[in-house]
Amino acid sequence: MLKGIAASSGVVVGKIYKLEHPSFEIKRVNAEPETQLKKFDEALEKTRDDILRIQKAAVGRLSDEELAIFDAHLMVANDPEFLDQVKGIINSEKVNAEFAVDQVASTFIGMFEAMDDAYFKERAADIKDVTYRVKCHILGVVIPDLSLINEECIIVAKDLTPSDTAQLNKEYAKGFATEIGGRTSHSAIMARSLEIPAVVGCSGIMDACKHGDVIAMDAISGMIIVNPTADEIDDYQMKASVFMKAKEGLKVMKDVPSITLDNHKVELVGNIGTPEDAKGVLDNGGEGVGLYRTEFLYMNATELPSEDAQFEAYKAVLEVMKGKPVVVRTLDIGGDKKLPYLPIPEEMNPFLGYRAIRLCLDRTDIFRTQIRALLRASAFGHLCIMFPMIATINEFKEAKAIVMDEKNNLLNEGVKVSDDFEVGMMVEIPAAAVLADQFAKIADFFSIGTNDLIQYSMAADRMSEPVSYLYQPLNPSLLRLIKMTIDGAHKEGKWCGMCGEMAGDELAVPILLGLGLDEFSMSATSILGARKMVRELKKADMTLLANKALNMNTAEEVEELVKKALK
Ligand code: PEP
Ligand code: MG
């Protein structure tokens, strides 16, 4: 029995297809630049052809969001910085092409991996995927093609690259398990969209099995059994049928209101990172977008995105959402999120440093461009502009003044701007939570960013493994900060949402409902489950539950309390 991270829910039993990517050692060899440059160009051409072929074959099988990953891959294969550096090494050091590719790839991968941000780690995975393909083509190594599988199986691999996953045909590939990867890795995201069970980060799985073995996989708990007994197979098949029934049952939740048994209405909305994600929110019954992390637009570019490029992205989301609220967060860069083209001074504690709104109020040129793009897009739907990392009233006032100033500028230029966009803020710094009643006089709404609020209130870096035990969403101290924020908003007739991971946490939802949270923003695939839960609860009961929780001592006590109430 092995345990990994359940990345895409489901239970399945089947035969193993063990995927082993050819590995090779790359040595530095002196070589004639002319032939090496030719080899490199040919390999690049083949790589681009592969990417386009895989993307084309996956149309209809993958969502637009996943297909866009291959555009990112093409960008890597066409990236002038990458090409120039490889050619530079081939020319100046007179070495073999695969060595030059390997050198440049390692530098980029190392840089992105060091950023400790899930998004950047995925960029590293893209570069790895593309440059592996380039090296294989230079060396004439054949790359396994999963699209050729023609019998039902479960793929076991060290890791699945996005191109591997895109080749999976749901008819035959009934699930996969990998040694490495996390819940936010591309392969995990794709598995959720293909709706096939997946367990990732399952250490030891490759050594534990061989091609053709049987595997029983519970991708709800992350448990895997290689070569299970007949009883274990029965047990997993039973779990599979229970899971399928529950999943079918959730479909009826798509178009019903998010309303408790005693008629209290909340909004269940989705978090997105790209315009393409918005459709997934609608497909999963989302009532709006509660957080559009715009930094991805900046991170996907090689220079600051223009006002027009940003306008197109924001407009696309507003149009897809057809009048439903869309909360767009202004640039939240700094801390662990860096832009290669925007140098930020090194600091001892970057999470407590020059980042997000602090940077934007300093670099108003960057901020004003984004605000103008947002205001232009406001004419196409229900836009809510949200500032990240607000600590003081003056910061909010200053940021809002820029919005109003740009609104006037646009109107003077004859550009249409909506009259009823909202301007709100994230509450992710304890100082803002404590002063929420004052902030609510000037902000149209709040969205609580618990990912940061927890790290700042516990003084526990969200990236630090040794102190990860302090990430305690149910700690009464955090619940009190949340209550202060919600009460502060309501006192002034404003709404309060939450877009940190906690909003989709099954054990937190009942308490948040009891505390009066108006809007819950989570990953799209969590929405239907949350709606089912909301519809089975009574707001009045949850208020009592929340009041009890606020007066407890520990997160463990609160967890017990909620579990008992849900039974
Ligand atoms: C948060 O801090 O809770 C949040 C939603 O923002 P991010 O995770 O992007 O910092
Ligand atoms: Mg945050």
mmCIF file of C-alpha atoms in Angstrom, residues 103-473:
data_model
loop_
_atom_site.group_PDB
_atom_site.id
_atom_site.type_symbol
_atom_site.label_atom_id
_atom_site.label_comp_id
_atom_site.label_asym_id
_atom_site.label_seq_id
_atom_site.Cartn_x
_atom_site.Cartn_y
_atom_site.Cartn_z
ATOM 1 C CA GLN A 103 22.907 24.234 -20.006
ATOM 2 C CA VAL A 104 20.419 26.947 -20.916
ATOM 3 C CA ALA A 105 17.423 24.821 -19.888
ATOM 4 C CA SER A 106 18.984 24.109 -16.469
ATOM 5 C CA THR A 107 19.536 27.820 -15.843
ATOM 6 C CA PHE A 108 15.944 28.744 -16.691
ATOM 7 C CA ILE A 109 14.466 25.755 -14.854
ATOM 8 C CA GLY A 110 16.577 26.464 -11.787
ATOM 9 C CA MET A 111 15.515 30.101 -11.813
ATOM 10 C CA PHE A 112 11.797 29.306 -12.026
ATOM 11 C CA GLU A 113 11.923 26.422 -9.568
ATOM 12 C CA ALA A 114 13.687 28.570 -6.996
ATOM 13 C CA MET A 115 10.765 30.974 -6.964
ATOM 14 C CA ASP A 116 8.765 28.731 -4.656
ATOM 15 C CA ASP A 117 5.510 29.654 -6.303
ATOM 16 C CA ALA A 118 3.229 27.008 -7.766
ATOM 17 C CA TYR A 119 2.746 29.028 -10.930
ATOM 18 C CA PHE A 120 6.447 29.522 -11.572
ATOM 19 C CA LYS A 121 7.112 25.868 -10.852
ATOM 20 C CA GLU A 122 4.717 25.090 -13.685
ATOM 21 C CA ARG A 123 6.698 27.388 -16.002
ATOM 22 C CA ALA A 124 9.743 25.312 -15.044
ATOM 23 C CA ALA A 125 7.760 22.176 -15.973
ATOM 24 C CA ASP A 126 6.918 23.690 -19.373
ATOM 25 C CA ILE A 127 10.567 24.450 -20.077
ATOM 26 C CA LYS A 128 11.552 20.933 -18.961
ATOM 27 C CA ASP A 129 8.939 19.354 -21.214
ATOM 28 C CA VAL A 130 9.918 21.349 -24.297
ATOM 29 C CA THR A 131 13.681 21.140 -23.859
ATOM 30 C CA TYR A 132 13.496 17.376 -23.156
ATOM 31 C CA ARG A 133 11.789 17.001 -26.515
ATOM 32 C CA VAL A 134 14.445 19.169 -28.206
ATOM 33 C CA LYS A 135 17.253 17.071 -26.685
ATOM 34 C CA CYS A 136 15.537 13.802 -27.737
ATOM 35 C CA HIS A 137 15.269 15.056 -31.303
ATOM 36 C CA ILE A 138 18.913 16.160 -31.386
ATOM 37 C CA LEU A 139 19.958 12.723 -30.124
ATOM 38 C CA GLY A 140 17.470 10.799 -32.282
ATOM 39 C CA VAL A 141 15.795 9.258 -29.187
ATOM 40 C CA VAL A 142 12.188 8.091 -29.709
ATOM 41 C CA ILE A 143 9.693 9.690 -27.284
ATOM 42 C CA PRO A 144 6.882 7.380 -26.013
ATOM 43 C CA ASP A 145 3.488 8.257 -27.460
ATOM 44 C CA LEU A 146 0.589 7.652 -25.083
ATOM 45 C CA SER A 147 -1.940 8.304 -27.804
ATOM 46 C CA LEU A 148 -1.063 4.842 -29.186
ATOM 47 C CA ILE A 149 -2.495 3.024 -26.129
ATOM 48 C CA ASN A 150 -5.469 0.927 -27.242
ATOM 49 C CA GLU A 151 -6.549 -1.000 -24.161
ATOM 50 C CA GLU A 152 -7.895 0.114 -20.792
ATOM 51 C CA CYS A 153 -5.129 0.895 -18.326
ATOM 52 C CA ILE A 154 -3.878 3.107 -15.542
ATOM 53 C CA ILE A 155 -0.699 5.009 -16.331
ATOM 54 C CA VAL A 156 2.092 4.926 -13.776
ATOM 55 C CA ALA A 157 4.977 7.298 -14.375
ATOM 56 C CA LYS A 158 7.665 9.229 -12.569
ATOM 57 C CA ASP A 159 5.957 12.363 -13.808
ATOM 58 C CA LEU A 160 3.566 13.153 -16.630
ATOM 59 C CA THR A 161 4.424 16.131 -18.751
ATOM 60 C CA PRO A 162 1.560 18.242 -20.093
ATOM 61 C CA SER A 163 2.176 16.700 -23.530
ATOM 62 C CA ASP A 164 1.891 13.191 -22.049
ATOM 63 C CA THR A 165 -1.362 14.109 -20.369
ATOM 64 C CA ALA A 166 -2.756 15.707 -23.512
ATOM 65 C CA GLN A 167 -2.156 12.450 -25.375
ATOM 66 C CA LEU A 168 -4.282 10.487 -22.914
ATOM 67 C CA ASN A 169 -7.447 9.129 -24.429
ATOM 68 C CA LYS A 170 -10.106 8.854 -21.729
ATOM 69 C CA GLU A 171 -11.532 5.800 -23.432
ATOM 70 C CA TYR A 172 -8.414 3.798 -22.500
ATOM 71 C CA ALA A 173 -6.572 5.814 -19.860
ATOM 72 C CA LYS A 174 -8.705 5.287 -16.765
ATOM 73 C CA GLY A 175 -6.425 7.137 -14.367
ATOM 74 C CA PHE A 176 -2.821 7.823 -13.508
ATOM 75 C CA ALA A 177 -0.394 7.797 -10.636
ATOM 76 C CA THR A 178 2.936 9.616 -10.536
ATOM 77 C CA GLU A 179 5.943 9.709 -8.214
ATOM 78 C CA ILE A 180 6.230 13.483 -8.203
ATOM 79 C CA GLY A 181 3.942 16.496 -8.611
ATOM 80 C CA GLY A 182 1.452 18.339 -6.427
ATOM 81 C CA ARG A 183 -2.221 19.313 -6.543
ATOM 82 C CA THR A 184 -1.456 22.363 -8.674
ATOM 83 C CA SER A 185 0.846 20.677 -11.196
ATOM 84 C CA HIS A 186 -0.313 20.831 -14.788
ATOM 85 C CA SER A 187 -0.901 17.097 -14.978
ATOM 86 C CA ALA A 188 -3.165 17.331 -11.903
ATOM 87 C CA ILE A 189 -5.119 20.216 -13.408
ATOM 88 C CA MET A 190 -5.548 18.293 -16.662
ATOM 89 C CA ALA A 191 -6.654 15.141 -14.854
ATOM 90 C CA ARG A 192 -9.378 17.136 -13.113
ATOM 91 C CA SER A 193 -10.537 18.504 -16.417
ATOM 92 C CA LEU A 194 -10.459 15.075 -18.090
ATOM 93 C CA GLU A 195 -12.256 13.871 -14.953
ATOM 94 C CA ILE A 196 -10.036 10.825 -14.574
ATOM 95 C CA PRO A 197 -8.760 9.782 -11.134
ATOM 96 C CA ALA A 198 -5.174 10.790 -10.416
ATOM 97 C CA VAL A 199 -2.797 10.404 -7.508
ATOM 98 C CA VAL A 200 0.415 12.433 -7.691
ATOM 99 C CA GLY A 201 3.464 12.699 -5.455
ATOM 100 C CA CYS A 202 3.227 8.973 -4.704
ATOM 101 C CA SER A 203 6.745 8.260 -3.664
ATOM 102 C CA GLY A 204 7.944 4.706 -4.426
ATOM 103 C CA ILE A 205 5.268 3.849 -6.974
ATOM 104 C CA MET A 206 7.707 3.310 -9.852
ATOM 105 C CA ASP A 207 9.795 0.793 -7.899
ATOM 106 C CA ALA A 208 6.692 -0.943 -6.545
ATOM 107 C CA CYS A 209 5.222 -1.992 -9.883
ATOM 108 C CA LYS A 210 5.985 -3.301 -13.325
ATOM 109 C CA HIS A 211 4.190 -2.967 -16.628
ATOM 110 C CA GLY A 212 1.063 -5.144 -16.649
ATOM 111 C CA ASP A 213 0.593 -5.364 -12.842
ATOM 112 C CA VAL A 214 -2.844 -4.606 -11.383
ATOM 113 C CA ILE A 215 -3.403 -1.416 -9.414
ATOM 114 C CA ALA A 216 -6.257 -0.333 -7.168
ATOM 115 C CA MET A 217 -6.303 3.431 -6.744
ATOM 116 C CA ASP A 218 -8.402 5.529 -4.399
ATOM 117 C CA ALA A 219 -7.859 9.082 -5.612
ATOM 118 C CA ILE A 220 -10.037 10.507 -2.847
ATOM 119 C CA SER A 221 -7.745 9.471 -0.004
ATOM 120 C CA GLY A 222 -4.626 9.065 -2.177
ATOM 121 C CA MET A 223 -4.243 5.345 -1.286
ATOM 122 C CA ILE A 224 -2.831 2.932 -3.861
ATOM 123 C CA ILE A 225 -2.473 -0.861 -3.731
ATOM 124 C CA VAL A 226 -0.252 -2.607 -6.275
ATOM 125 C CA ASN A 227 -1.415 -6.156 -7.066
ATOM 126 C CA PRO A 228 -4.392 -6.113 -4.676
ATOM 127 C CA THR A 229 -6.089 -9.279 -3.353
ATOM 128 C CA ALA A 230 -9.552 -10.279 -4.622
ATOM 129 C CA ASP A 231 -11.112 -8.800 -1.458
ATOM 130 C CA GLU A 232 -9.257 -5.540 -1.913
ATOM 131 C CA ILE A 233 -10.433 -5.345 -5.531
ATOM 132 C CA ASP A 234 -14.060 -5.842 -4.389
ATOM 133 C CA ASP A 235 -13.576 -3.159 -1.780
ATOM 134 C CA TYR A 236 -12.194 -0.611 -4.300
ATOM 135 C CA GLN A 237 -14.890 -1.424 -6.837
ATOM 136 C CA MET A 238 -17.518 -0.763 -4.206
ATOM 137 C CA LYS A 239 -15.855 2.588 -3.404
ATOM 138 C CA ALA A 240 -15.828 3.394 -7.130
ATOM 139 C CA SER A 241 -19.551 2.885 -7.497
ATOM 140 C CA VAL A 242 -20.310 4.972 -4.375
ATOM 141 C CA PHE A 243 -18.114 7.745 -5.800
ATOM 142 C CA MET A 244 -19.783 7.689 -9.224
ATOM 143 C CA LYS A 245 -23.223 7.888 -7.673
ATOM 144 C CA ALA A 246 -22.227 10.865 -5.536
ATOM 145 C CA LYS A 247 -20.693 12.602 -8.570
ATOM 146 C CA GLU A 248 -23.801 12.080 -10.680
ATOM 147 C CA GLY A 249 -25.798 13.422 -7.745
ATOM 148 C CA LEU A 250 -23.745 16.640 -7.725
ATOM 149 C CA LYS A 251 -24.734 17.477 -11.309
ATOM 150 C CA VAL A 252 -28.189 18.510 -10.128
ATOM 151 C CA MET A 253 -26.459 21.235 -8.109
ATOM 152 C CA LYS A 254 -25.333 23.114 -11.223
ATOM 153 C CA ASP A 255 -28.302 25.376 -11.759
ATOM 154 C CA VAL A 256 -29.893 25.506 -8.322
ATOM 155 C CA PRO A 257 -29.469 28.522 -6.034
ATOM 156 C CA SER A 258 -26.808 28.550 -3.305
ATOM 157 C CA ILE A 259 -29.311 28.788 -0.513
ATOM 158 C CA THR A 260 -29.463 27.230 2.970
ATOM 159 C CA LEU A 261 -32.434 25.267 4.333
ATOM 160 C CA ASP A 262 -33.580 28.431 6.105
ATOM 161 C CA ASN A 263 -33.341 30.553 2.943
ATOM 162 C CA HIS A 264 -30.044 32.331 3.471
ATOM 163 C CA LYS A 265 -28.398 33.033 0.105
ATOM 164 C CA VAL A 266 -24.651 33.077 -0.528
ATOM 165 C CA GLU A 267 -22.582 33.284 -3.709
ATOM 166 C CA LEU A 268 -20.333 30.451 -4.803
ATOM 167 C CA VAL A 269 -17.785 31.699 -7.306
ATOM 168 C CA GLY A 270 -14.481 30.613 -8.828
ATOM 169 C CA ASN A 271 -10.807 31.621 -8.685
ATOM 170 C CA ILE A 272 -9.121 31.976 -12.066
ATOM 171 C CA GLY A 273 -5.598 32.610 -13.329
ATOM 172 C CA THR A 274 -6.256 33.121 -17.042
ATOM 173 C CA PRO A 275 -9.228 34.310 -19.128
ATOM 174 C CA GLU A 276 -9.588 30.738 -20.429
ATOM 175 C CA ASP A 277 -10.399 29.511 -16.896
ATOM 176 C CA ALA A 278 -13.624 31.524 -16.789
ATOM 177 C CA LYS A 279 -15.555 28.966 -18.845
ATOM 178 C CA GLY A 280 -14.662 26.241 -16.339
ATOM 179 C CA VAL A 281 -16.224 28.365 -13.596
ATOM 180 C CA LEU A 282 -19.506 28.581 -15.533
ATOM 181 C CA ASP A 283 -19.438 24.868 -16.431
ATOM 182 C CA ASN A 284 -19.210 24.109 -12.724
ATOM 183 C CA GLY A 285 -22.146 26.294 -11.803
ATOM 184 C CA GLY A 286 -20.087 29.283 -10.591
ATOM 185 C CA GLU A 287 -22.050 32.458 -9.997
ATOM 186 C CA GLY A 288 -19.146 34.717 -10.828
ATOM 187 C CA VAL A 289 -15.382 35.066 -10.521
ATOM 188 C CA GLY A 290 -14.238 35.882 -6.992
ATOM 189 C CA LEU A 291 -10.550 36.254 -7.798
ATOM 190 C CA TYR A 292 -8.800 36.752 -11.103
ATOM 191 C CA ARG A 293 -5.084 36.673 -10.301
ATOM 192 C CA THR A 294 -3.837 39.067 -12.991
ATOM 193 C CA GLU A 295 -0.169 38.528 -12.195
ATOM 194 C CA PHE A 296 -0.282 35.498 -14.525
ATOM 195 C CA LEU A 297 -0.762 37.888 -17.449
ATOM 196 C CA TYR A 298 2.445 39.612 -16.450
ATOM 197 C CA MET A 299 4.313 36.406 -15.709
ATOM 198 C CA ASN A 300 3.427 34.927 -19.101
ATOM 199 C CA ALA A 301 4.993 37.876 -20.897
ATOM 200 C CA THR A 302 8.535 38.900 -21.679
ATOM 201 C CA GLU A 303 7.803 42.565 -20.956
ATOM 202 C CA LEU A 304 5.100 44.544 -19.177
ATOM 203 C CA PRO A 305 1.814 43.753 -20.963
ATOM 204 C CA SER A 306 0.406 46.734 -22.856
ATOM 205 C CA GLU A 307 -2.845 48.467 -21.933
ATOM 206 C CA ASP A 308 -4.491 46.970 -25.018
ATOM 207 C CA ALA A 309 -3.337 43.414 -24.280
ATOM 208 C CA GLN A 310 -4.653 43.724 -20.731
ATOM 209 C CA PHE A 311 -7.918 45.260 -21.908
ATOM 210 C CA GLU A 312 -8.502 42.256 -24.204
ATOM 211 C CA ALA A 313 -7.885 39.775 -21.375
ATOM 212 C CA TYR A 314 -10.170 41.541 -18.861
ATOM 213 C CA LYS A 315 -12.870 42.118 -21.477
ATOM 214 C CA ALA A 316 -12.762 38.413 -22.443
ATOM 215 C CA VAL A 317 -13.467 37.337 -18.855
ATOM 216 C CA LEU A 318 -16.272 39.885 -18.380
ATOM 217 C CA GLU A 319 -17.895 38.824 -21.634
ATOM 218 C CA VAL A 320 -17.745 35.103 -20.825
ATOM 219 C CA MET A 321 -19.291 35.786 -17.412
ATOM 220 C CA LYS A 322 -22.179 37.703 -18.982
ATOM 221 C CA GLY A 323 -22.955 40.247 -16.285
ATOM 222 C CA LYS A 324 -22.039 38.008 -13.353
ATOM 223 C CA PRO A 325 -19.611 39.709 -10.935
ATOM 224 C CA VAL A 326 -15.916 39.414 -11.807
ATOM 225 C CA VAL A 327 -13.415 40.401 -9.124
ATOM 226 C CA VAL A 328 -10.128 41.322 -10.767
ATOM 227 C CA ARG A 329 -7.182 41.707 -8.450
ATOM 228 C CA THR A 330 -4.644 44.313 -9.471
ATOM 229 C CA LEU A 331 -1.025 43.236 -9.838
ATOM 230 C CA ASP A 332 0.159 41.177 -6.866
ATOM 231 C CA ILE A 333 3.841 40.806 -7.631
ATOM 232 C CA GLY A 334 6.811 40.706 -5.273
ATOM 233 C CA GLY A 335 7.327 38.393 -2.322
ATOM 234 C CA ASP A 336 7.838 35.033 -4.002
ATOM 235 C CA LYS A 337 6.414 36.184 -7.345
ATOM 236 C CA LYS A 338 8.989 37.853 -9.538
ATOM 237 C CA LEU A 339 8.944 39.170 -13.066
ATOM 238 C CA PRO A 340 12.142 38.431 -14.996
ATOM 239 C CA TYR A 341 11.893 41.822 -16.712
ATOM 240 C CA LEU A 342 11.117 43.885 -13.594
ATOM 241 C CA PRO A 343 14.016 43.843 -11.143
ATOM 242 C CA ILE A 344 12.986 44.247 -7.503
ATOM 243 C CA PRO A 345 15.628 44.898 -4.834
ATOM 244 C CA GLU A 346 16.616 41.813 -2.788
ATOM 245 C CA GLU A 347 15.190 41.920 0.742
ATOM 246 C CA MET A 348 15.645 39.884 3.917
ATOM 247 C CA ASN A 349 11.894 39.187 4.178
ATOM 248 C CA PRO A 350 10.347 39.613 0.729
ATOM 249 C CA PHE A 351 6.880 38.596 2.019
ATOM 250 C CA LEU A 352 7.019 41.584 4.354
ATOM 251 C CA GLY A 353 8.586 43.818 1.775
ATOM 252 C CA TYR A 354 8.106 45.688 -1.442
ATOM 253 C CA ARG A 355 5.192 43.902 -3.088
ATOM 254 C CA ALA A 356 1.635 44.082 -4.442
ATOM 255 C CA ILE A 357 -0.078 47.442 -3.792
ATOM 256 C CA ARG A 358 3.119 48.791 -2.182
ATOM 257 C CA LEU A 359 4.967 48.305 -5.445
ATOM 258 C CA CYS A 360 2.021 49.587 -7.503
ATOM 259 C CA LEU A 361 1.752 52.819 -5.507
ATOM 260 C CA ASP A 362 5.455 53.345 -6.088
ATOM 261 C CA ARG A 363 5.436 52.338 -9.772
ATOM 262 C CA THR A 364 2.252 54.219 -10.658
ATOM 263 C CA ASP A 365 3.174 53.996 -14.341
ATOM 264 C CA ILE A 366 2.601 50.216 -14.180
ATOM 265 C CA PHE A 367 -0.476 50.600 -11.971
ATOM 266 C CA ARG A 368 -2.138 53.275 -14.112
ATOM 267 C CA THR A 369 -1.775 51.142 -17.253
ATOM 268 C CA GLN A 370 -3.570 48.272 -15.541
ATOM 269 C CA ILE A 371 -6.286 50.515 -14.111
ATOM 270 C CA ARG A 372 -6.959 52.064 -17.526
ATOM 271 C CA ALA A 373 -7.260 48.600 -19.097
ATOM 272 C CA LEU A 374 -9.648 47.547 -16.337
ATOM 273 C CA LEU A 375 -11.802 50.657 -16.610
ATOM 274 C CA ARG A 376 -12.058 50.268 -20.377
ATOM 275 C CA ALA A 377 -13.145 46.662 -19.857
ATOM 276 C CA SER A 378 -15.700 47.701 -17.207
ATOM 277 C CA ALA A 379 -18.163 48.553 -19.976
ATOM 278 C CA PHE A 380 -18.429 44.823 -20.828
ATOM 279 C CA GLY A 381 -19.804 43.387 -17.593
ATOM 280 C CA HIS A 382 -19.899 43.646 -13.805
ATOM 281 C CA LEU A 383 -16.357 44.541 -12.801
ATOM 282 C CA CYS A 384 -15.061 44.629 -9.231
ATOM 283 C CA ILE A 385 -11.512 46.004 -8.959
ATOM 284 C CA MET A 386 -9.633 44.658 -5.949
ATOM 285 C CA PHE A 387 -6.349 45.859 -4.430
ATOM 286 C CA PRO A 388 -4.094 43.230 -2.810
ATOM 287 C CA MET A 389 -2.161 43.591 0.470
ATOM 288 C CA ILE A 390 -3.829 46.740 1.740
ATOM 289 C CA ALA A 391 -2.469 47.571 5.213
ATOM 290 C CA THR A 392 -3.523 51.178 5.762
ATOM 291 C CA ILE A 393 -6.454 53.458 5.008
ATOM 292 C CA ASN A 394 -4.122 55.793 3.151
ATOM 293 C CA GLU A 395 -2.989 53.042 0.796
ATOM 294 C CA PHE A 396 -6.578 52.284 -0.117
ATOM 295 C CA LYS A 397 -7.404 55.971 -0.589
ATOM 296 C CA GLU A 398 -4.342 56.527 -2.739
ATOM 297 C CA ALA A 399 -5.106 53.514 -4.945
ATOM 298 C CA LYS A 400 -8.756 54.453 -5.284
ATOM 299 C CA ALA A 401 -7.820 58.053 -6.170
ATOM 300 C CA ILE A 402 -5.763 56.711 -9.069
ATOM 301 C CA VAL A 403 -8.775 54.715 -10.252
ATOM 302 C CA MET A 404 -10.963 57.813 -10.137
ATOM 303 C CA ASP A 405 -8.299 59.929 -11.815
ATOM 304 C CA GLU A 406 -7.954 57.449 -14.684
ATOM 305 C CA LYS A 407 -11.724 57.209 -14.957
ATOM 306 C CA ASN A 408 -11.840 60.971 -15.524
ATOM 307 C CA ASN A 409 -8.990 60.797 -18.005
ATOM 308 C CA LEU A 410 -10.764 58.101 -20.021
ATOM 309 C CA LEU A 411 -14.075 59.936 -19.970
ATOM 310 C CA ASN A 412 -12.290 63.084 -21.166
ATOM 311 C CA GLU A 413 -10.782 61.024 -23.975
ATOM 312 C CA GLY A 414 -14.302 59.944 -24.928
ATOM 313 C CA VAL A 415 -13.806 56.318 -23.804
ATOM 314 C CA LYS A 416 -16.774 54.482 -22.305
ATOM 315 C CA VAL A 417 -16.424 53.481 -18.638
ATOM 316 C CA SER A 418 -19.135 51.721 -16.625
ATOM 317 C CA ASP A 419 -20.862 53.763 -13.933
ATOM 318 C CA ASP A 420 -21.246 50.927 -11.502
ATOM 319 C CA PHE A 421 -17.934 49.098 -11.182
ATOM 320 C CA GLU A 422 -16.950 48.386 -7.587
ATOM 321 C CA VAL A 423 -13.630 49.115 -5.886
ATOM 322 C CA GLY A 424 -12.701 46.829 -3.013
ATOM 323 C CA MET A 425 -9.741 45.279 -1.281
ATOM 324 C CA MET A 426 -8.260 42.035 -0.098
ATOM 325 C CA VAL A 427 -8.095 41.602 3.632
ATOM 326 C CA GLU A 428 -4.951 39.564 4.075
ATOM 327 C CA ILE A 429 -3.011 41.635 6.584
ATOM 328 C CA PRO A 430 -4.224 41.480 10.215
ATOM 329 C CA ALA A 431 -4.047 45.300 10.482
ATOM 330 C CA ALA A 432 -6.748 45.556 7.810
ATOM 331 C CA ALA A 433 -8.929 42.905 9.470
ATOM 332 C CA VAL A 434 -8.776 44.694 12.813
ATOM 333 C CA LEU A 435 -9.675 48.023 11.224
ATOM 334 C CA ALA A 436 -12.286 46.524 8.874
ATOM 335 C CA ASP A 437 -15.144 48.704 10.162
ATOM 336 C CA GLN A 438 -13.191 51.810 9.125
ATOM 337 C CA PHE A 439 -12.080 50.352 5.797
ATOM 338 C CA ALA A 440 -15.706 49.434 5.048
ATOM 339 C CA LYS A 441 -16.589 53.136 4.972
ATOM 340 C CA ILE A 442 -14.415 53.617 1.900
ATOM 341 C CA ALA A 443 -14.236 50.180 0.220
ATOM 342 C CA ASP A 444 -17.160 48.692 -1.729
ATOM 343 C CA PHE A 445 -16.313 45.138 -0.681
ATOM 344 C CA PHE A 446 -13.757 42.900 1.006
ATOM 345 C CA SER A 447 -12.333 39.561 -0.007
ATOM 346 C CA ILE A 448 -10.424 37.741 2.697
ATOM 347 C CA GLY A 449 -7.149 36.259 1.481
ATOM 348 C CA THR A 450 -6.611 33.579 4.074
ATOM 349 C CA ASN A 451 -3.488 32.187 2.414
ATOM 350 C CA ASP A 452 -1.679 35.342 3.460
ATOM 351 C CA LEU A 453 -3.849 36.300 6.442
ATOM 352 C CA ILE A 454 -2.896 33.019 8.125
ATOM 353 C CA GLN A 455 0.822 33.457 7.449
ATOM 354 C CA TYR A 456 0.812 37.006 8.777
ATOM 355 C CA SER A 457 -1.313 36.358 11.844
ATOM 356 C CA MET A 458 0.649 33.245 12.814
ATOM 357 C CA ALA A 459 3.995 34.761 11.736
ATOM 358 C CA ALA A 460 4.573 31.541 9.792
ATOM 359 C CA ASP A 461 5.973 31.794 6.263
ATOM 360 C CA ARG A 462 3.529 30.027 3.945
ATOM 361 C CA MET A 463 6.471 28.469 2.100
ATOM 362 C CA SER A 464 8.176 27.020 5.157
ATOM 363 C CA GLU A 465 7.682 23.285 5.613
ATOM 364 C CA PRO A 466 8.920 23.128 9.262
ATOM 365 C CA VAL A 467 6.306 25.672 10.396
ATOM 366 C CA SER A 468 3.517 24.437 8.130
ATOM 367 C CA TYR A 469 1.726 23.062 11.208
ATOM 368 C CA LEU A 470 0.857 26.695 11.965
ATOM 369 C CA TYR A 471 -1.264 26.927 8.818
ATOM 370 C CA GLN A 472 -4.467 26.600 10.852
ATOM 371 C CA PRO A 473 -7.541 27.924 9.072
#
